[in-house]
């Protein structure tokens, strides 16, 4: 196996912090696994031994070592932010849209449809465009609010 490129050296308070994190057991499993990797790496264990002991891949051991050496212990414990767009509506705007769905339908309509609600979001200026499918997903998250509202999927 090639020489270890990233040697993990931890200060005493970092070791104590990692051990405390593992003792608590309240953190995410990935965070705990990374803490164990760092402790074993700092103790001088080879990657193969760490992989076998913790049942993780070589890539995870390598990336955890690398991140610790380059960015520090805290950075090595956490995932990087994942890509994706921010929600178009705030929680307050979502609540307003749900409240709108519970009101009587607009003139000329028997009931609110998903497309009517999407158009209402745009009309209120909450977003430049809004899909009826997004409205459906949002309403699906809050079925209790719409029990008697009579929204029709179309």
mmCIF file of C-alpha atoms in Angstrom:
data_model
loop_
_atom_site.group_PDB
_atom_site.id
_atom_site.type_symbol
_atom_site.label_atom_id
_atom_site.label_comp_id
_atom_site.label_asym_id
_atom_site.label_seq_id
_atom_site.Cartn_x
_atom_site.Cartn_y
_atom_site.Cartn_z
ATOM 1 C CA UNK A 1 0.000 0.000 0.000
ATOM 2 C CA UNK A 2 1.408 3.487 -0.839
ATOM 3 C CA UNK A 3 2.612 5.880 1.845
ATOM 4 C CA UNK A 4 -0.050 7.905 3.600
ATOM 5 C CA UNK A 5 -0.257 11.324 1.951
ATOM 6 C CA UNK A 6 -2.325 13.035 4.660
ATOM 7 C CA UNK A 7 -1.083 12.415 8.202
ATOM 8 C CA UNK A 8 -3.663 13.279 10.838
ATOM 9 C CA UNK A 9 -2.314 14.837 14.012
ATOM 10 C CA UNK A 10 -4.802 15.928 16.637
ATOM 11 C CA UNK A 11 -4.285 18.208 19.589
ATOM 12 C CA UNK A 12 -5.390 16.959 22.997
ATOM 13 C CA UNK A 13 -8.558 19.067 23.047
ATOM 14 C CA UNK A 14 -9.524 17.802 19.568
ATOM 15 C CA UNK A 15 -9.162 14.191 20.744
ATOM 16 C CA UNK A 16 -11.297 14.970 23.797
ATOM 17 C CA UNK A 17 -13.919 16.648 21.606
ATOM 18 C CA UNK A 18 -14.098 13.628 19.259
ATOM 19 C CA UNK A 19 -14.285 11.166 22.152
ATOM 20 C CA UNK A 20 -17.035 13.246 23.798
ATOM 21 C CA UNK A 21 -18.936 13.273 20.497
ATOM 22 C CA UNK A 22 -18.761 9.466 20.376
ATOM 23 C CA UNK A 23 -19.718 9.055 24.049
ATOM 24 C CA UNK A 24 -22.833 11.195 23.635
ATOM 25 C CA UNK A 25 -24.084 9.154 20.704
ATOM 26 C CA UNK A 26 -26.532 11.895 19.731
ATOM 27 C CA UNK A 27 -24.876 12.927 16.463
ATOM 28 C CA UNK A 28 -25.421 11.575 12.959
ATOM 29 C CA UNK A 29 -23.921 8.186 12.119
ATOM 30 C CA UNK A 30 -21.725 9.656 9.377
ATOM 31 C CA UNK A 31 -20.317 12.213 11.793
ATOM 32 C CA UNK A 32 -19.538 9.482 14.329
ATOM 33 C CA UNK A 33 -17.873 7.335 11.673
ATOM 34 C CA UNK A 34 -15.695 10.250 10.602
ATOM 35 C CA UNK A 35 -14.776 10.903 14.241
ATOM 36 C CA UNK A 36 -13.709 7.261 14.605
ATOM 37 C CA UNK A 37 -11.665 7.497 11.388
ATOM 38 C CA UNK A 38 -9.871 10.596 12.671
ATOM 39 C CA UNK A 39 -9.121 9.025 16.051
ATOM 40 C CA UNK A 40 -7.733 5.861 14.471
ATOM 41 C CA UNK A 41 -5.749 7.838 11.893
ATOM 42 C CA UNK A 42 -4.258 10.028 14.626
ATOM 43 C CA UNK A 43 -3.326 6.869 16.553
ATOM 44 C CA UNK A 44 -1.243 5.798 13.536
ATOM 45 C CA UNK A 45 -3.495 3.096 12.087
ATOM 46 C CA UNK A 46 -3.079 2.297 8.405
ATOM 47 C CA UNK A 47 -5.998 2.884 6.056
ATOM 48 C CA UNK A 48 -6.581 -0.852 5.541
ATOM 49 C CA UNK A 49 -6.979 -1.398 9.281
ATOM 50 C CA UNK A 50 -9.367 1.566 9.581
ATOM 51 C CA UNK A 51 -11.410 0.303 6.615
ATOM 52 C CA UNK A 52 -11.732 -3.166 8.119
ATOM 53 C CA UNK A 53 -12.466 -1.983 11.655
ATOM 54 C CA UNK A 54 -15.140 0.521 10.649
ATOM 55 C CA UNK A 55 -16.444 -1.155 7.479
ATOM 56 C CA UNK A 56 -15.900 1.946 5.348
ATOM 57 C CA UNK A 57 -14.433 2.491 1.906
ATOM 58 C CA UNK A 58 -10.904 3.583 1.105
ATOM 59 C CA UNK A 59 -12.318 6.765 -0.384
ATOM 60 C CA UNK A 60 -14.057 7.721 2.833
ATOM 61 C CA UNK A 61 -10.889 7.228 4.862
ATOM 62 C CA UNK A 62 -8.821 9.173 2.323
ATOM 63 C CA UNK A 63 -11.288 12.062 2.022
ATOM 64 C CA UNK A 64 -11.716 12.327 5.793
ATOM 65 C CA UNK A 65 -7.947 12.431 6.298
ATOM 66 C CA UNK A 66 -7.554 14.995 3.507
ATOM 67 C CA UNK A 67 -10.306 17.254 4.796
ATOM 68 C CA UNK A 68 -8.924 17.133 8.336
ATOM 69 C CA UNK A 69 -5.399 18.042 7.227
ATOM 70 C CA UNK A 70 -6.486 20.765 4.797
ATOM 71 C CA UNK A 71 -9.510 22.297 6.549
ATOM 72 C CA UNK A 72 -9.453 21.114 10.166
ATOM 73 C CA UNK A 73 -11.289 18.632 12.361
ATOM 74 C CA UNK A 74 -14.684 20.393 12.295
ATOM 75 C CA UNK A 75 -14.710 20.501 8.494
ATOM 76 C CA UNK A 76 -13.792 16.807 8.329
ATOM 77 C CA UNK A 77 -16.808 15.862 10.462
ATOM 78 C CA UNK A 78 -19.439 17.594 8.323
ATOM 79 C CA UNK A 79 -20.765 17.102 4.802
ATOM 80 C CA UNK A 80 -20.345 19.893 2.314
ATOM 81 C CA UNK A 81 -23.547 21.695 1.358
ATOM 82 C CA UNK A 82 -25.371 19.880 -1.404
ATOM 83 C CA UNK A 83 -26.422 21.592 -4.605
ATOM 84 C CA UNK A 84 -29.983 22.576 -5.184
ATOM 85 C CA UNK A 85 -32.066 25.660 -5.399
ATOM 86 C CA UNK A 86 -33.570 27.397 -2.418
ATOM 87 C CA UNK A 87 -37.352 27.123 -1.965
ATOM 88 C CA UNK A 88 -39.311 29.730 -3.893
ATOM 89 C CA UNK A 89 -41.672 30.432 -1.002
ATOM 90 C CA UNK A 90 -40.958 31.278 2.611
ATOM 91 C CA UNK A 91 -42.795 29.428 5.382
ATOM 92 C CA UNK A 92 -45.080 32.434 5.815
ATOM 93 C CA UNK A 93 -45.914 32.469 2.100
ATOM 94 C CA UNK A 94 -46.610 28.716 2.161
ATOM 95 C CA UNK A 95 -48.977 29.222 5.082
ATOM 96 C CA UNK A 96 -50.712 32.018 3.154
ATOM 97 C CA UNK A 97 -51.123 29.755 0.123
ATOM 98 C CA UNK A 98 -52.598 26.975 2.275
ATOM 99 C CA UNK A 99 -54.941 29.502 3.882
ATOM 100 C CA UNK A 100 -55.983 30.638 0.414
ATOM 101 C CA UNK A 101 -56.785 27.039 -0.532
ATOM 102 C CA UNK A 102 -59.146 26.900 2.441
ATOM 103 C CA UNK A 103 -61.127 29.960 1.323
ATOM 104 C CA UNK A 104 -64.037 29.880 -1.115
ATOM 105 C CA UNK A 105 -63.045 29.454 -4.753
ATOM 106 C CA UNK A 106 -62.717 32.513 -6.986
ATOM 107 C CA UNK A 107 -65.725 33.695 -8.971
ATOM 108 C CA UNK A 108 -66.587 31.404 -11.841
ATOM 109 C CA UNK A 109 -65.057 28.311 -10.217
ATOM 110 C CA UNK A 110 -66.591 25.627 -8.020
ATOM 111 C CA UNK A 111 -63.329 24.872 -6.182
ATOM 112 C CA UNK A 112 -59.631 25.699 -6.051
ATOM 113 C CA UNK A 113 -57.490 23.742 -8.478
ATOM 114 C CA UNK A 114 -53.741 23.315 -8.250
ATOM 115 C CA UNK A 115 -53.308 25.534 -11.303
ATOM 116 C CA UNK A 116 -55.502 28.259 -9.799
ATOM 117 C CA UNK A 117 -53.421 28.179 -6.620
ATOM 118 C CA UNK A 118 -50.182 28.329 -8.616
ATOM 119 C CA UNK A 119 -51.549 31.331 -10.516
ATOM 120 C CA UNK A 120 -52.529 32.960 -7.202
ATOM 121 C CA UNK A 121 -48.950 32.589 -5.909
ATOM 122 C CA UNK A 122 -47.699 34.450 -8.989
ATOM 123 C CA UNK A 123 -50.508 37.022 -8.751
ATOM 124 C CA UNK A 124 -49.578 37.767 -5.114
ATOM 125 C CA UNK A 125 -46.005 38.374 -6.232
ATOM 126 C CA UNK A 126 -44.466 35.561 -4.177
ATOM 127 C CA UNK A 127 -42.663 34.166 -7.227
ATOM 128 C CA UNK A 128 -42.221 34.986 -10.906
ATOM 129 C CA UNK A 129 -43.459 31.535 -11.868
ATOM 130 C CA UNK A 130 -44.870 28.667 -9.859
ATOM 131 C CA UNK A 131 -45.818 25.168 -10.964
ATOM 132 C CA UNK A 132 -49.039 23.392 -10.083
ATOM 133 C CA UNK A 133 -46.861 20.369 -9.281
ATOM 134 C CA UNK A 134 -45.022 22.391 -6.641
ATOM 135 C CA UNK A 135 -48.391 23.366 -5.179
ATOM 136 C CA UNK A 136 -49.365 19.684 -5.074
ATOM 137 C CA UNK A 137 -46.157 18.738 -3.251
ATOM 138 C CA UNK A 138 -46.613 21.551 -0.768
ATOM 139 C CA UNK A 139 -50.225 20.632 -0.052
ATOM 140 C CA UNK A 140 -49.285 16.973 0.278
ATOM 141 C CA UNK A 141 -46.988 17.935 3.161
ATOM 142 C CA UNK A 142 -49.932 19.530 4.992
ATOM 143 C CA UNK A 143 -52.980 17.272 4.517
ATOM 144 C CA UNK A 144 -54.461 18.245 7.889
ATOM 145 C CA UNK A 145 -54.799 21.867 6.786
ATOM 146 C CA UNK A 146 -56.797 20.892 3.722
ATOM 147 C CA UNK A 147 -59.138 18.266 5.165
ATOM 148 C CA UNK A 148 -62.282 20.122 4.134
ATOM 149 C CA UNK A 149 -60.895 22.623 1.657
ATOM 150 C CA UNK A 150 -61.989 20.792 -1.494
ATOM 151 C CA UNK A 151 -58.903 21.402 -3.629
ATOM 152 C CA UNK A 152 -59.068 19.432 -6.860
ATOM 153 C CA UNK A 153 -55.965 18.116 -8.641
ATOM 154 C CA UNK A 154 -56.037 19.576 -12.151
#
